[in-house]
mmCIF file of C-alpha atoms in Angstrom:
data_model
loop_
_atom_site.group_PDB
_atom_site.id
_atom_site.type_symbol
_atom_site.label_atom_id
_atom_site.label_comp_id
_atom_site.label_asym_id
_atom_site.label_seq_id
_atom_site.Cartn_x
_atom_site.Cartn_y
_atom_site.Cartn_z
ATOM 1 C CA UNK A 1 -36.276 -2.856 -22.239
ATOM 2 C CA UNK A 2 -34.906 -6.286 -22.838
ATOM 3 C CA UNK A 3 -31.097 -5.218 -21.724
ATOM 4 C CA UNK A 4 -33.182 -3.458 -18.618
ATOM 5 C CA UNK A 5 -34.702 -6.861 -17.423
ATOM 6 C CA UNK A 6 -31.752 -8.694 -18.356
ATOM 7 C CA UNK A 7 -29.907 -6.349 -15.632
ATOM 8 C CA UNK A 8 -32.426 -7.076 -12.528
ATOM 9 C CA UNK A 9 -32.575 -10.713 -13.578
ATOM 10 C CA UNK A 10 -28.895 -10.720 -13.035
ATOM 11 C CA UNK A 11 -29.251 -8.493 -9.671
ATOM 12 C CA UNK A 12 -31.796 -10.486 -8.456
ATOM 13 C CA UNK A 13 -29.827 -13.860 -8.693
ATOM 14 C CA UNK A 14 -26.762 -12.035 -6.993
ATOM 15 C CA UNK A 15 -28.845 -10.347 -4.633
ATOM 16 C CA UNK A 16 -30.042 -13.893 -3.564
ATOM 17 C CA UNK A 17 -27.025 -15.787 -4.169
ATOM 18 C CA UNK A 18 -25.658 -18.788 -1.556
ATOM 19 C CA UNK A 19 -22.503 -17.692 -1.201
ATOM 20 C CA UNK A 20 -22.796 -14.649 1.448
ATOM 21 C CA UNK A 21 -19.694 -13.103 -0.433
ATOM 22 C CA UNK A 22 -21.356 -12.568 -3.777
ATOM 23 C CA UNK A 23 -23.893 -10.480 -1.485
ATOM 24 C CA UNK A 24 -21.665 -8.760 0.140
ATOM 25 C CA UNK A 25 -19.456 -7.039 -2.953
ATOM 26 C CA UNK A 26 -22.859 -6.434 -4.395
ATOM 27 C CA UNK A 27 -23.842 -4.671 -1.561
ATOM 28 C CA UNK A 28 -20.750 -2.524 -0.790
ATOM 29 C CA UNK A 29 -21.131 -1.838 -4.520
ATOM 30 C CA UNK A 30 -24.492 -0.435 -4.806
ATOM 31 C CA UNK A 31 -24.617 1.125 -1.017
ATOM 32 C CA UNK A 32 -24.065 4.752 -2.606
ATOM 33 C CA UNK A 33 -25.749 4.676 -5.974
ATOM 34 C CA UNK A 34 -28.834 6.557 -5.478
ATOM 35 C CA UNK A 35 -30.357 4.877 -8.807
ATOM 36 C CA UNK A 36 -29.637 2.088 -7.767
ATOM 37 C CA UNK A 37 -32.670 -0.633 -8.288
ATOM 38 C CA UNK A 38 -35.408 -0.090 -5.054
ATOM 39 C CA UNK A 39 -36.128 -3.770 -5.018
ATOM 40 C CA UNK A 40 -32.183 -4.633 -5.213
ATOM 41 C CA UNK A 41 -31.970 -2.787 -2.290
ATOM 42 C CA UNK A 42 -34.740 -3.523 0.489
ATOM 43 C CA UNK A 43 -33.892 -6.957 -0.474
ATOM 44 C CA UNK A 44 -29.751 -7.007 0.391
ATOM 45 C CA UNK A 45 -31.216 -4.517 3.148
ATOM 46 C CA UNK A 46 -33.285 -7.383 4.623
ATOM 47 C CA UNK A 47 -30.772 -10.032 4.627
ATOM 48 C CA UNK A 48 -29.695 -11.818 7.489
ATOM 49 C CA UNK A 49 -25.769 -11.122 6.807
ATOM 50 C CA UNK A 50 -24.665 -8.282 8.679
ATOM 51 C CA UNK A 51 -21.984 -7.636 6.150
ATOM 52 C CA UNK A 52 -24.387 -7.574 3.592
ATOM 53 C CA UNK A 53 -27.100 -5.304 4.884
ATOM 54 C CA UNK A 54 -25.114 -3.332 7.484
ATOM 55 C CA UNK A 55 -23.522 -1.180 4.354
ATOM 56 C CA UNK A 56 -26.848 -0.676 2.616
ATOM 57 C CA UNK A 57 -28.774 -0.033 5.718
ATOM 58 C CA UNK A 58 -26.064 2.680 7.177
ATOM 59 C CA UNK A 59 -25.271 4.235 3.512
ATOM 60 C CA UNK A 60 -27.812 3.815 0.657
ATOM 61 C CA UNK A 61 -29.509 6.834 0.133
ATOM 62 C CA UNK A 62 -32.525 4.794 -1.810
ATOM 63 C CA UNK A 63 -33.991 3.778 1.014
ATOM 64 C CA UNK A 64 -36.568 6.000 2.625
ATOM 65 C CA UNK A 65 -38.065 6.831 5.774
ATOM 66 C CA UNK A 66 -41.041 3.855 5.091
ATOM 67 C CA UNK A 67 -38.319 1.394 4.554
ATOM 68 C CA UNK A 68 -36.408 2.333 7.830
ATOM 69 C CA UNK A 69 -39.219 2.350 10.434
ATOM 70 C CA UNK A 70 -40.473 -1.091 8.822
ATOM 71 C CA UNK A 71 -37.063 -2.447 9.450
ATOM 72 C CA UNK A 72 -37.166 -1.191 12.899
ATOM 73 C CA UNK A 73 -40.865 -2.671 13.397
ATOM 74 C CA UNK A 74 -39.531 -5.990 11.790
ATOM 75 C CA UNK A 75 -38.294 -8.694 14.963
ATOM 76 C CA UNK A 76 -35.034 -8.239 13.648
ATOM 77 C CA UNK A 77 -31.518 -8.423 14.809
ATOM 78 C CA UNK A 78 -30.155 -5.204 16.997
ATOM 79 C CA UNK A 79 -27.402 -4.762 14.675
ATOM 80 C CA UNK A 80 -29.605 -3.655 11.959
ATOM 81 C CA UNK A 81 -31.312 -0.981 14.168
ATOM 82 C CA UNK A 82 -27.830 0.494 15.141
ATOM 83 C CA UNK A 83 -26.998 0.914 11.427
ATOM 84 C CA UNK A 84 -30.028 2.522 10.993
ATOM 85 C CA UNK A 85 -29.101 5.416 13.460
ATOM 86 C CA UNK A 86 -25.584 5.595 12.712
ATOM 87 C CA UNK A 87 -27.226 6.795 9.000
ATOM 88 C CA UNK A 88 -25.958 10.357 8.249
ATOM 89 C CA UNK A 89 -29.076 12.806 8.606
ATOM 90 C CA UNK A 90 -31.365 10.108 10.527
ATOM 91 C CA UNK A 91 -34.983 11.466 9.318
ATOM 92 C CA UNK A 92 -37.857 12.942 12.287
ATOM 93 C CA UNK A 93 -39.920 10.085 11.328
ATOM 94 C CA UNK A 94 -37.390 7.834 11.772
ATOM 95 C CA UNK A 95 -35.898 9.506 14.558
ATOM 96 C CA UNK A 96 -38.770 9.708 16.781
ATOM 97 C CA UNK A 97 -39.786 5.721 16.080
ATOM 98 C CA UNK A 98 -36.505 4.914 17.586
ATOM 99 C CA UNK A 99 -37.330 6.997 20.427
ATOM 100 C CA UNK A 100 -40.757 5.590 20.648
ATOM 101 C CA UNK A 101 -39.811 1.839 20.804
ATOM 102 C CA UNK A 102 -35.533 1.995 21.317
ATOM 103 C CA UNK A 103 -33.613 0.711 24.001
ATOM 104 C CA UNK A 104 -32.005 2.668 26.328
ATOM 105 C CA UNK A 105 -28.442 2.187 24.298
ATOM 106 C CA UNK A 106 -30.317 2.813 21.011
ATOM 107 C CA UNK A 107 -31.515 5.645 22.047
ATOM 108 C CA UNK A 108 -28.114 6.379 23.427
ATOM 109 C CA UNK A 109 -26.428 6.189 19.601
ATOM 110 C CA UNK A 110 -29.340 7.943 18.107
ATOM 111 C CA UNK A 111 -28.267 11.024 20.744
ATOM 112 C CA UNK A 112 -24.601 10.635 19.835
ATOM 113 C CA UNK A 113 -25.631 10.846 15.689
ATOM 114 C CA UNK A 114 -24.819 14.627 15.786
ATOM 115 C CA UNK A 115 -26.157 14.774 12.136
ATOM 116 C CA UNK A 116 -29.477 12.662 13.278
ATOM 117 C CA UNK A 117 -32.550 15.541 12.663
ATOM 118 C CA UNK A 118 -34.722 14.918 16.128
ATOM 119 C CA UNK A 119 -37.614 17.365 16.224
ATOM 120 C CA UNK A 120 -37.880 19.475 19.349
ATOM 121 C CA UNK A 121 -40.893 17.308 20.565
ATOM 122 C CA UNK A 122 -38.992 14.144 20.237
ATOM 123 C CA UNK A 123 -36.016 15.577 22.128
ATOM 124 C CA UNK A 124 -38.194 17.425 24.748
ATOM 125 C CA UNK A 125 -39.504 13.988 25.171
ATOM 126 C CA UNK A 126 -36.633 12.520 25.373
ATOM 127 C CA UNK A 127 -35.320 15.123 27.704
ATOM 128 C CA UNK A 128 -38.050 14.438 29.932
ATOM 129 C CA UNK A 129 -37.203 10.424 30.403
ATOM 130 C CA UNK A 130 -33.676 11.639 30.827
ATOM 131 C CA UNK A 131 -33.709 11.541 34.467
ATOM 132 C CA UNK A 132 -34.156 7.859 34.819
ATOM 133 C CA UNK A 133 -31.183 7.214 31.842
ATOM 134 C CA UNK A 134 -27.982 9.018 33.446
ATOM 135 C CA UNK A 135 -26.229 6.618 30.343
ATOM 136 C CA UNK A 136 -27.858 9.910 27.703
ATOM 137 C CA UNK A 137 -26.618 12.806 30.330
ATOM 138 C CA UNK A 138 -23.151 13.613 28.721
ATOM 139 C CA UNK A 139 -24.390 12.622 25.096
ATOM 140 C CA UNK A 140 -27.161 14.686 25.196
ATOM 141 C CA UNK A 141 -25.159 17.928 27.173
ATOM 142 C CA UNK A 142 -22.996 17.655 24.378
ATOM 143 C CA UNK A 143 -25.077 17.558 21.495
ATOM 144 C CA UNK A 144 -24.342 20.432 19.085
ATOM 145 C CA UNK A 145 -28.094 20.866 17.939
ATOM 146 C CA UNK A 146 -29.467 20.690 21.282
ATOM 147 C CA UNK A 147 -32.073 23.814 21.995
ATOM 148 C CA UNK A 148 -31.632 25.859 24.519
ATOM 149 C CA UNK A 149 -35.025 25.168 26.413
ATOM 150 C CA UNK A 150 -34.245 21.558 26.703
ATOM 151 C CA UNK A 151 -30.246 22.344 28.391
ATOM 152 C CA UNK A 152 -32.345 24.205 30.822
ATOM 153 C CA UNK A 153 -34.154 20.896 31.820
ATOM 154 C CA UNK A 154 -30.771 19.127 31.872
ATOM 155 C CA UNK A 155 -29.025 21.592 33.502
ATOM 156 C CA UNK A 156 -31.611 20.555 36.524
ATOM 157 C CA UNK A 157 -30.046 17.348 37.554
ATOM 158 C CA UNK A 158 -27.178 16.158 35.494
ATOM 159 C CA UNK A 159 -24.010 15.749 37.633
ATOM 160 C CA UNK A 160 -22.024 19.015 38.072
ATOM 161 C CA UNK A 161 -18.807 18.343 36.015
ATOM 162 C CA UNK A 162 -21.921 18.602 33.166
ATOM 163 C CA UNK A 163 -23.361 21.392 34.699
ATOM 164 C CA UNK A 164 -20.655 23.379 33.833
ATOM 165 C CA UNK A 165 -20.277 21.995 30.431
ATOM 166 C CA UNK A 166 -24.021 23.330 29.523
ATOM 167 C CA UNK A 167 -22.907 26.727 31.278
ATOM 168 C CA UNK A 168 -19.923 27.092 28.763
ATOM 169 C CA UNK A 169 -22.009 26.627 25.933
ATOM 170 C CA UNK A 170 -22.085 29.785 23.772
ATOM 171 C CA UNK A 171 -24.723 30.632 20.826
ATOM 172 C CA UNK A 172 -28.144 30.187 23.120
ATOM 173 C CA UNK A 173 -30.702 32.842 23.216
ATOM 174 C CA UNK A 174 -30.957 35.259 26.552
ATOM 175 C CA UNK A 175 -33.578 33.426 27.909
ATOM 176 C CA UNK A 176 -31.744 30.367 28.174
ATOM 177 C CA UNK A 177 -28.797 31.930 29.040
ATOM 178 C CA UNK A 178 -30.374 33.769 31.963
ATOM 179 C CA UNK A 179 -32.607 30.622 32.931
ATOM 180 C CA UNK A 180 -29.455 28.651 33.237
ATOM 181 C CA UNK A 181 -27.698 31.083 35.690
ATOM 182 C CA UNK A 182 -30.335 31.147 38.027
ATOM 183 C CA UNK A 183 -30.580 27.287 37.865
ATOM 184 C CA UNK A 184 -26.449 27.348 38.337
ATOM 185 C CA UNK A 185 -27.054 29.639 41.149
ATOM 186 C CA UNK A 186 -30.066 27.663 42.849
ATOM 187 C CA UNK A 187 -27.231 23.873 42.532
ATOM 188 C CA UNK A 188 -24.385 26.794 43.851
ATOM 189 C CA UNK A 189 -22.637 26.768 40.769
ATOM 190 C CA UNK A 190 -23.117 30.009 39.094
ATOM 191 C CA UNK A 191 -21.582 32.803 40.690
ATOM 192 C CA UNK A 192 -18.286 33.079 38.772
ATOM 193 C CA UNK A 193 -15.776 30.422 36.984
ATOM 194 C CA UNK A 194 -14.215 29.652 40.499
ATOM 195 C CA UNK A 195 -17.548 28.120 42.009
ATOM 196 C CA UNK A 196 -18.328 26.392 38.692
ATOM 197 C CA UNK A 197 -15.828 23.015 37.602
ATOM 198 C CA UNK A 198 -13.719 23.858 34.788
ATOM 199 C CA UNK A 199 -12.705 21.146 32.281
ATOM 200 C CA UNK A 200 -9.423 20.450 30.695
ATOM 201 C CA UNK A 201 -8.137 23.082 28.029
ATOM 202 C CA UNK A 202 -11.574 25.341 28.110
ATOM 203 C CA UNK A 203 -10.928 28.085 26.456
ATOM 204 C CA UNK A 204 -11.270 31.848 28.822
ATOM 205 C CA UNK A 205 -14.430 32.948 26.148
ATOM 206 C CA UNK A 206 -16.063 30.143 27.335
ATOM 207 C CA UNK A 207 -15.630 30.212 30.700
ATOM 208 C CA UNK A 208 -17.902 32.399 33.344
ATOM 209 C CA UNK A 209 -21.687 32.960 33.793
ATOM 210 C CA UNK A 210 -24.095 33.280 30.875
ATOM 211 C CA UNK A 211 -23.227 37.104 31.519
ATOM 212 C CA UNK A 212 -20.080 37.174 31.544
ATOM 213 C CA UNK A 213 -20.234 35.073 28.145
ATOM 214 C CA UNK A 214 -21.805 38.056 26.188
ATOM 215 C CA UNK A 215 -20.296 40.632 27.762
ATOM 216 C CA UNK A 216 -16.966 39.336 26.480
ATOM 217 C CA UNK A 217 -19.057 38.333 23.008
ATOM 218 C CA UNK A 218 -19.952 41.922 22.795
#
């Protein structure tokens, strides 16, 4: 017990130390210890330095989904709420605060975290302020987890160079698939490959009407 108080006495004074450098290796040394000390690390996570609580922020899996969405209440600098969504598996909770109250470029790099778990509501939200943020269009078209119902919407009224990236998509259930050829066919871009733009080194399974698609699949 004594060596164990010993050990956050000496934490704490580095944590807090003047010299922003002591902070920092303390911080790119705990940022992937997941026993590391929970008060060590909402306090480097809270300090002012951005190379001092970008790491822990981004990387340390002690801090939870409370400790995220109070950072992102907190008045605090932008930098810390991007490291927050670059975080590998991004929580819902945490996910759909950032949609709540995020910029538009937030947001944007939330979208662009392919590993970031949105729940369908958040992303049918999202999906729904889409038209009036082109800037998500080709993030969101291209997102690997994106449901099929919600490339539907998109496939509405993003541009038609992404049009034909949701209609090469392969994996989505019939309904989608047939939902998104009538939609190609209402913008005049689903009869066949030729109608439809086709992007730089697509492969020929990938190419064609949802039809087409699984009749090749099959």
């Amino acid at each position: 017990a004594e060596l164990w108080r010993l050990g956050m006495t000496i934490l704490e004074m580095l944590a807090t130390d003047r010299v922003a450098r002591v902070r920092q290796i303390l911080a790119n040394g705990l940022r992937s210890m997941r026993h590391a000390p929970r008060e060590i690390m909402t306090m480097l996570a809270r300090d002012a330095d951005p190379e001092v609580a970008g790491p822990v922020i981004e990387s340390s899996p002690v801090l939870d989904a409370d400790d995220l969405i109070a950072l992102l209440e907190d008045d605090t600098h932008d930098w810390k709420r991007q490291a927050i969504v670059r975080r590998d598996g991004v929580g819902p909770r945490v996910a759909e605060k950032v949609a709540e109250t995020g910029s538009e470029q937030l947001i944007g790099e939330l979208l662009r975290n392919d590993s970031a778990r949105i729940s369908n509501k958040t992303m049918n939200t999202l999906t729904d302020r889409a038209p009036d943020h082109p800037a998500w269009h080709d993030i969101m078209v291209r997102r690997t987890a994106m449901p099929g119902k919600m490339l539907v919407k998109l496939a509405q009224f993003v541009a038609k160079p992404l049009l034909a990236v949701i209609l090469q998509r392969r994996g989505l259930d019939r309904a989608s698939e047939k939902a998104l050829d009538k939609v190609a066919a209402e913008r005049g871009a689903g009869a066949g490959e030729q109608r439809a733009p086709k992007l730089p080194g697509t492969p020929h399974w990938a190419r064609g009407t949802a039809a087409e698609r699984t009749a090749r699949s099959w």
